[in-house]
């Protein structure tokens, strides 16, 4: 039962352009969403998050959009840089669980040329 | 302030042996999470521990797997009688707060290979 899905295994973008990574979820109890970035042989690094009470959160070149009715979120990176090349994971949690456990998507490999 | 430490970084075991994976959380963090990443998949939650307590083990396989986080020392994930399907990357994360979501800091992982 894949509650968080990233349907694009990979994405290739030119340097300077916008990268858009997508994520869908099925559990309406999720109320907090996060994006992590992961380089090979390293652990995931927290990038940006959004609460379900918001529809947008911005941090520098990174913006996350949340569409609750569609159960969809996206991460926009603009402008994309070669150092952004990594695997990006979308994750979700619900506060009522009180444990903070994260449910991850399968990841999208971003290549910035 | 050192980050989350995991050792060993790579571990090779033969089928039937035991694997012990260690995680030292960041200084001041008393909440530890273990996740497993199978090849070509995302990370899957296994267990959440506080010092001397298992809070949520809903993601742990029912047999052969156990975890502890003693009062002193690192958290240990123990896999008994390993099988080839246990080959994966095991990540530990720590948090200073209970139920910490964005405050989970991940270690570099232990890559377990079962021959």
mmCIF file of C-alpha atoms in Angstrom:
data_model
loop_
_atom_site.group_PDB
_atom_site.id
_atom_site.type_symbol
_atom_site.label_atom_id
_atom_site.label_comp_id
_atom_site.label_asym_id
_atom_site.label_seq_id
_atom_site.Cartn_x
_atom_site.Cartn_y
_atom_site.Cartn_z
ATOM 1 C CA UNK A 1 0.000 0.000 0.000
ATOM 2 C CA UNK A 2 1.984 2.959 -1.319
ATOM 3 C CA UNK A 3 0.495 5.959 0.477
ATOM 4 C CA UNK A 4 2.998 8.427 -0.969
ATOM 5 C CA UNK A 5 3.839 8.153 -4.650
ATOM 6 C CA UNK A 6 6.383 9.815 -6.858
ATOM 7 C CA UNK A 7 5.443 8.628 -10.310
ATOM 8 C CA UNK A 8 8.450 10.027 -12.154
ATOM 9 C CA UNK A 9 11.571 7.995 -11.397
ATOM 10 C CA UNK A 10 13.782 10.550 -13.115
ATOM 11 C CA UNK A 11 13.840 14.093 -14.424
ATOM 12 C CA UNK A 12 16.428 15.886 -16.539
ATOM 13 C CA UNK A 13 16.568 19.682 -16.611
ATOM 14 C CA UNK A 14 18.887 22.249 -18.116
ATOM 15 C CA UNK A 15 20.871 24.446 -15.776
ATOM 16 C CA UNK A 16 19.066 27.706 -15.078
ATOM 17 C CA UNK A 17 15.624 26.308 -15.854
ATOM 18 C CA UNK A 18 12.894 25.276 -13.434
ATOM 19 C CA UNK A 19 12.737 21.762 -11.996
ATOM 20 C CA UNK A 20 9.315 20.530 -10.926
ATOM 21 C CA UNK A 21 9.084 17.362 -8.888
ATOM 22 C CA UNK A 22 5.688 15.880 -8.142
ATOM 23 C CA UNK A 23 4.246 13.802 -5.347
ATOM 24 C CA UNK A 24 0.791 12.327 -4.722
ATOM 25 C CA UNK A 25 -0.623 10.896 -1.521
ATOM 26 C CA UNK A 26 -3.670 8.880 -0.636
ATOM 27 C CA UNK A 27 -4.071 9.259 3.133
ATOM 28 C CA UNK A 28 -6.188 12.296 3.980
ATOM 29 C CA UNK A 29 -4.899 12.130 7.576
ATOM 30 C CA UNK A 30 -1.485 13.389 6.473
ATOM 31 C CA UNK A 31 -1.016 16.936 7.694
ATOM 32 C CA UNK A 32 2.670 17.577 7.235
ATOM 33 C CA UNK A 33 4.764 17.116 4.132
ATOM 34 C CA UNK A 34 8.494 17.269 3.607
ATOM 35 C CA UNK A 35 11.037 17.079 0.836
ATOM 36 C CA UNK A 36 14.413 15.471 1.370
ATOM 37 C CA UNK A 37 17.424 15.496 -0.911
ATOM 38 C CA UNK A 38 19.806 12.564 -1.045
ATOM 39 C CA UNK A 39 23.227 12.194 -2.603
ATOM 40 C CA UNK A 40 24.713 8.734 -3.246
ATOM 41 C CA UNK A 41 26.212 7.082 -0.178
ATOM 42 C CA UNK A 42 24.761 9.755 2.119
ATOM 43 C CA UNK A 43 21.673 10.024 4.256
ATOM 44 C CA UNK A 44 18.676 12.167 3.274
ATOM 45 C CA UNK A 45 18.943 15.865 4.071
ATOM 46 C CA UNK A 46 15.864 17.883 4.961
ATOM 47 C CA UNK A 47 15.081 20.490 2.317
ATOM 48 C CA UNK A 48 11.715 22.112 2.901
ATOM 49 C CA UNK A 49 8.360 21.314 4.464
ATOM 50 C CA UNK A 50 4.753 22.438 4.425
ATOM 51 C CA UNK A 51 1.875 22.109 6.817
ATOM 52 C CA UNK A 52 -1.562 21.206 5.527
ATOM 53 C CA UNK A 53 -2.894 24.570 6.645
ATOM 54 C CA UNK A 54 -0.783 26.233 3.970
ATOM 55 C CA UNK A 55 -0.711 25.880 0.214
ATOM 56 C CA UNK A 56 2.754 27.277 -0.415
ATOM 57 C CA UNK A 57 6.079 27.539 1.347
ATOM 58 C CA UNK A 58 9.154 29.159 -0.079
ATOM 59 C CA UNK A 59 12.803 29.007 0.923
ATOM 60 C CA UNK A 60 15.257 30.595 -1.459
ATOM 61 C CA UNK A 61 15.261 28.707 -4.732
ATOM 62 C CA UNK A 62 12.908 26.051 -3.361
ATOM 63 C CA UNK A 63 9.122 26.317 -3.215
ATOM 64 C CA UNK A 64 6.687 23.624 -2.218
ATOM 65 C CA UNK A 65 3.049 23.774 -3.296
ATOM 66 C CA UNK A 66 0.292 21.757 -1.693
ATOM 67 C CA UNK A 67 -3.084 21.017 -3.289
ATOM 68 C CA UNK A 68 -5.085 19.256 -0.601
ATOM 69 C CA UNK A 69 -8.154 18.621 -2.720
ATOM 70 C CA UNK A 70 -6.031 16.804 -5.287
ATOM 71 C CA UNK A 71 -3.789 15.241 -2.627
ATOM 72 C CA UNK A 72 -0.820 16.495 -4.575
ATOM 73 C CA UNK A 73 2.299 18.423 -3.791
ATOM 74 C CA UNK A 74 5.164 19.653 -5.884
ATOM 75 C CA UNK A 75 8.647 20.995 -5.347
ATOM 76 C CA UNK A 76 9.858 23.772 -7.615
ATOM 77 C CA UNK A 77 13.547 24.550 -7.894
ATOM 78 C CA UNK A 78 14.412 27.701 -9.772
ATOM 79 C CA UNK A 79 16.932 28.297 -11.136
ATOM 80 C CA UNK A 80 18.212 24.723 -11.212
ATOM 81 C CA UNK A 81 21.929 24.230 -10.611
ATOM 82 C CA UNK A 82 24.214 21.250 -11.283
ATOM 83 C CA UNK A 83 24.622 20.768 -7.519
ATOM 84 C CA UNK A 84 20.896 20.084 -7.312
ATOM 85 C CA UNK A 85 21.453 16.756 -9.076
ATOM 86 C CA UNK A 86 20.362 14.192 -6.498
ATOM 87 C CA UNK A 87 17.470 11.943 -5.533
ATOM 88 C CA UNK A 88 14.523 13.835 -4.086
ATOM 89 C CA UNK A 89 12.128 12.149 -1.708
ATOM 90 C CA UNK A 90 8.717 13.376 -0.758
ATOM 91 C CA UNK A 91 7.557 12.347 2.736
ATOM 92 C CA UNK A 92 4.398 12.750 4.774
ATOM 93 C CA UNK A 93 3.320 12.367 8.362
ATOM 94 C CA UNK A 94 0.244 12.903 10.446
ATOM 95 C CA UNK A 95 0.421 14.712 13.748
ATOM 96 C CA UNK A 96 -2.194 12.547 15.360
ATOM 97 C CA UNK A 97 0.212 9.632 15.257
ATOM 98 C CA UNK A 98 2.390 11.512 17.743
ATOM 99 C CA UNK A 99 5.450 9.552 16.683
ATOM 100 C CA UNK A 100 6.670 11.668 13.800
ATOM 101 C CA UNK A 101 7.239 8.652 11.607
ATOM 102 C CA UNK A 102 7.664 9.627 7.990
ATOM 103 C CA UNK A 103 6.099 7.865 4.999
ATOM 104 C CA UNK A 104 8.366 8.264 1.984
ATOM 105 C CA UNK A 105 7.762 8.156 -1.742
ATOM 106 C CA UNK A 106 10.010 6.147 -4.025
ATOM 107 C CA UNK A 107 12.119 9.128 -4.994
ATOM 108 C CA UNK A 108 12.825 11.065 -8.195
ATOM 109 C CA UNK A 109 16.345 11.337 -9.555
ATOM 110 C CA UNK A 110 16.979 14.860 -10.780
ATOM 111 C CA UNK A 111 19.778 15.526 -13.211
ATOM 112 C CA UNK A 112 20.678 19.128 -13.966
ATOM 113 C CA UNK A 113 22.884 19.483 -17.026
ATOM 114 C CA UNK B 1 28.313 19.396 16.870
ATOM 115 C CA UNK B 2 28.782 16.073 15.130
ATOM 116 C CA UNK B 3 25.934 14.752 13.050
ATOM 117 C CA UNK B 4 24.220 11.392 13.372
ATOM 118 C CA UNK B 5 26.831 8.643 13.262
ATOM 119 C CA UNK B 6 26.197 5.170 11.973
ATOM 120 C CA UNK B 7 28.565 2.254 11.923
ATOM 121 C CA UNK B 8 29.588 0.245 10.241
ATOM 122 C CA UNK B 9 29.011 2.013 6.933
ATOM 123 C CA UNK B 10 29.157 -1.295 5.094
ATOM 124 C CA UNK B 11 28.452 -4.733 6.488
ATOM 125 C CA UNK B 12 28.680 -8.078 4.741
ATOM 126 C CA UNK B 13 27.087 -11.132 6.303
ATOM 127 C CA UNK B 14 26.408 -14.679 5.181
ATOM 128 C CA UNK B 15 22.930 -16.085 5.413
ATOM 129 C CA UNK B 16 22.129 -17.159 8.957
ATOM 130 C CA UNK B 17 24.558 -14.774 10.658
ATOM 131 C CA UNK B 18 23.623 -11.855 12.866
ATOM 132 C CA UNK B 19 23.914 -8.196 11.890
ATOM 133 C CA UNK B 20 24.267 -5.376 14.420
ATOM 134 C CA UNK B 21 23.878 -1.828 13.226
ATOM 135 C CA UNK B 22 24.723 1.055 15.508
ATOM 136 C CA UNK B 23 23.442 4.604 15.559
ATOM 137 C CA UNK B 24 24.742 7.457 17.697
ATOM 138 C CA UNK B 25 22.274 10.336 17.629
ATOM 139 C CA UNK B 26 23.229 13.965 17.566
ATOM 140 C CA UNK B 27 24.209 15.438 20.920
ATOM 141 C CA UNK B 28 21.130 16.298 22.931
ATOM 142 C CA UNK B 29 18.809 14.144 20.825
ATOM 143 C CA UNK B 30 16.937 11.472 22.702
ATOM 144 C CA UNK B 31 14.626 10.303 19.898
ATOM 145 C CA UNK B 32 15.803 7.807 17.300
ATOM 146 C CA UNK B 33 14.134 6.466 14.169
ATOM 147 C CA UNK B 34 15.246 3.585 11.978
ATOM 148 C CA UNK B 35 14.327 3.368 8.289
ATOM 149 C CA UNK B 36 15.170 0.768 5.654
ATOM 150 C CA UNK B 37 15.670 1.436 1.974
ATOM 151 C CA UNK B 38 15.431 -1.551 -0.323
ATOM 152 C CA UNK B 39 16.964 -1.236 -3.800
ATOM 153 C CA UNK B 40 14.990 1.090 -6.083
ATOM 154 C CA UNK B 41 12.553 1.995 -3.313
ATOM 155 C CA UNK B 42 11.973 4.817 -0.867
ATOM 156 C CA UNK B 43 12.763 4.683 2.822
ATOM 157 C CA UNK B 44 10.390 2.646 4.949
ATOM 158 C CA UNK B 45 9.853 3.402 8.633
ATOM 159 C CA UNK B 46 10.822 0.580 10.951
ATOM 160 C CA UNK B 47 10.878 1.759 14.559
ATOM 161 C CA UNK B 48 10.856 4.842 16.776
ATOM 162 C CA UNK B 49 12.650 4.752 20.114
ATOM 163 C CA UNK B 50 13.243 7.065 23.006
ATOM 164 C CA UNK B 51 15.849 6.366 25.632
ATOM 165 C CA UNK B 52 15.116 2.904 27.051
ATOM 166 C CA UNK B 53 11.687 2.760 25.383
ATOM 167 C CA UNK B 54 10.276 1.506 22.105
ATOM 168 C CA UNK B 55 7.508 3.928 21.173
ATOM 169 C CA UNK B 56 6.400 2.687 17.751
ATOM 170 C CA UNK B 57 7.601 -0.538 16.144
ATOM 171 C CA UNK B 58 4.811 -0.812 13.602
ATOM 172 C CA UNK B 59 7.288 -1.064 10.718
ATOM 173 C CA UNK B 60 9.478 -3.800 12.184
ATOM 174 C CA UNK B 61 9.248 -7.297 10.721
ATOM 175 C CA UNK B 62 7.699 -9.590 13.292
ATOM 176 C CA UNK B 63 10.632 -11.967 13.481
ATOM 177 C CA UNK B 64 14.420 -11.696 13.601
ATOM 178 C CA UNK B 65 14.485 -7.898 13.980
ATOM 179 C CA UNK B 66 14.883 -6.017 17.244
ATOM 180 C CA UNK B 67 15.948 -2.550 18.300
ATOM 181 C CA UNK B 68 17.069 -0.896 21.483
ATOM 182 C CA UNK B 69 18.179 2.523 22.655
ATOM 183 C CA UNK B 70 19.802 2.111 26.076
ATOM 184 C CA UNK B 71 20.295 4.827 28.630
ATOM 185 C CA UNK B 72 23.969 4.953 27.709
ATOM 186 C CA UNK B 73 25.435 4.229 24.318
ATOM 187 C CA UNK B 74 24.149 4.039 20.775
ATOM 188 C CA UNK B 75 20.892 2.680 19.463
ATOM 189 C CA UNK B 76 21.261 -0.832 18.061
ATOM 190 C CA UNK B 77 19.273 -2.466 15.282
ATOM 191 C CA UNK B 78 19.802 -6.210 15.431
ATOM 192 C CA UNK B 79 18.931 -8.647 12.692
ATOM 193 C CA UNK B 80 19.226 -12.315 13.553
ATOM 194 C CA UNK B 81 19.675 -15.101 11.012
ATOM 195 C CA UNK B 82 19.935 -12.726 8.087
ATOM 196 C CA UNK B 83 18.499 -13.670 4.701
ATOM 197 C CA UNK B 84 19.274 -12.238 1.259
ATOM 198 C CA UNK B 85 16.108 -10.122 1.384
ATOM 199 C CA UNK B 86 17.574 -8.180 4.325
ATOM 200 C CA UNK B 87 20.148 -6.634 1.979
ATOM 201 C CA UNK B 88 19.357 -2.923 2.063
ATOM 202 C CA UNK B 89 20.512 0.441 3.310
ATOM 203 C CA UNK B 90 19.504 1.089 6.907
ATOM 204 C CA UNK B 91 19.213 4.709 7.960
ATOM 205 C CA UNK B 92 18.963 6.100 11.423
ATOM 206 C CA UNK B 93 17.556 9.552 12.189
ATOM 207 C CA UNK B 94 17.533 11.470 15.436
ATOM 208 C CA UNK B 95 15.411 14.279 16.761
ATOM 209 C CA UNK B 96 15.493 16.513 19.829
ATOM 210 C CA UNK B 97 11.723 16.489 20.119
ATOM 211 C CA UNK B 98 9.114 13.780 20.408
ATOM 212 C CA UNK B 99 7.208 13.356 17.187
ATOM 213 C CA UNK B 100 9.772 15.507 15.423
ATOM 214 C CA UNK B 101 9.046 15.672 11.731
ATOM 215 C CA UNK B 102 11.223 18.224 10.012
ATOM 216 C CA UNK B 103 13.706 17.959 12.829
ATOM 217 C CA UNK B 104 14.741 14.406 11.948
ATOM 218 C CA UNK B 105 18.414 14.402 11.042
ATOM 219 C CA UNK B 106 19.612 11.377 9.134
ATOM 220 C CA UNK B 107 22.869 9.493 9.385
ATOM 221 C CA UNK B 108 24.824 8.272 6.349
ATOM 222 C CA UNK B 109 23.352 4.786 6.566
ATOM 223 C CA UNK B 110 24.677 1.253 6.877
ATOM 224 C CA UNK B 111 24.640 -0.803 3.703
ATOM 225 C CA UNK B 112 24.037 -4.433 4.547
ATOM 226 C CA UNK B 113 24.839 -7.086 2.003
ATOM 227 C CA UNK B 114 23.813 -10.658 2.710
ATOM 228 C CA UNK B 115 25.643 -13.280 0.680
#
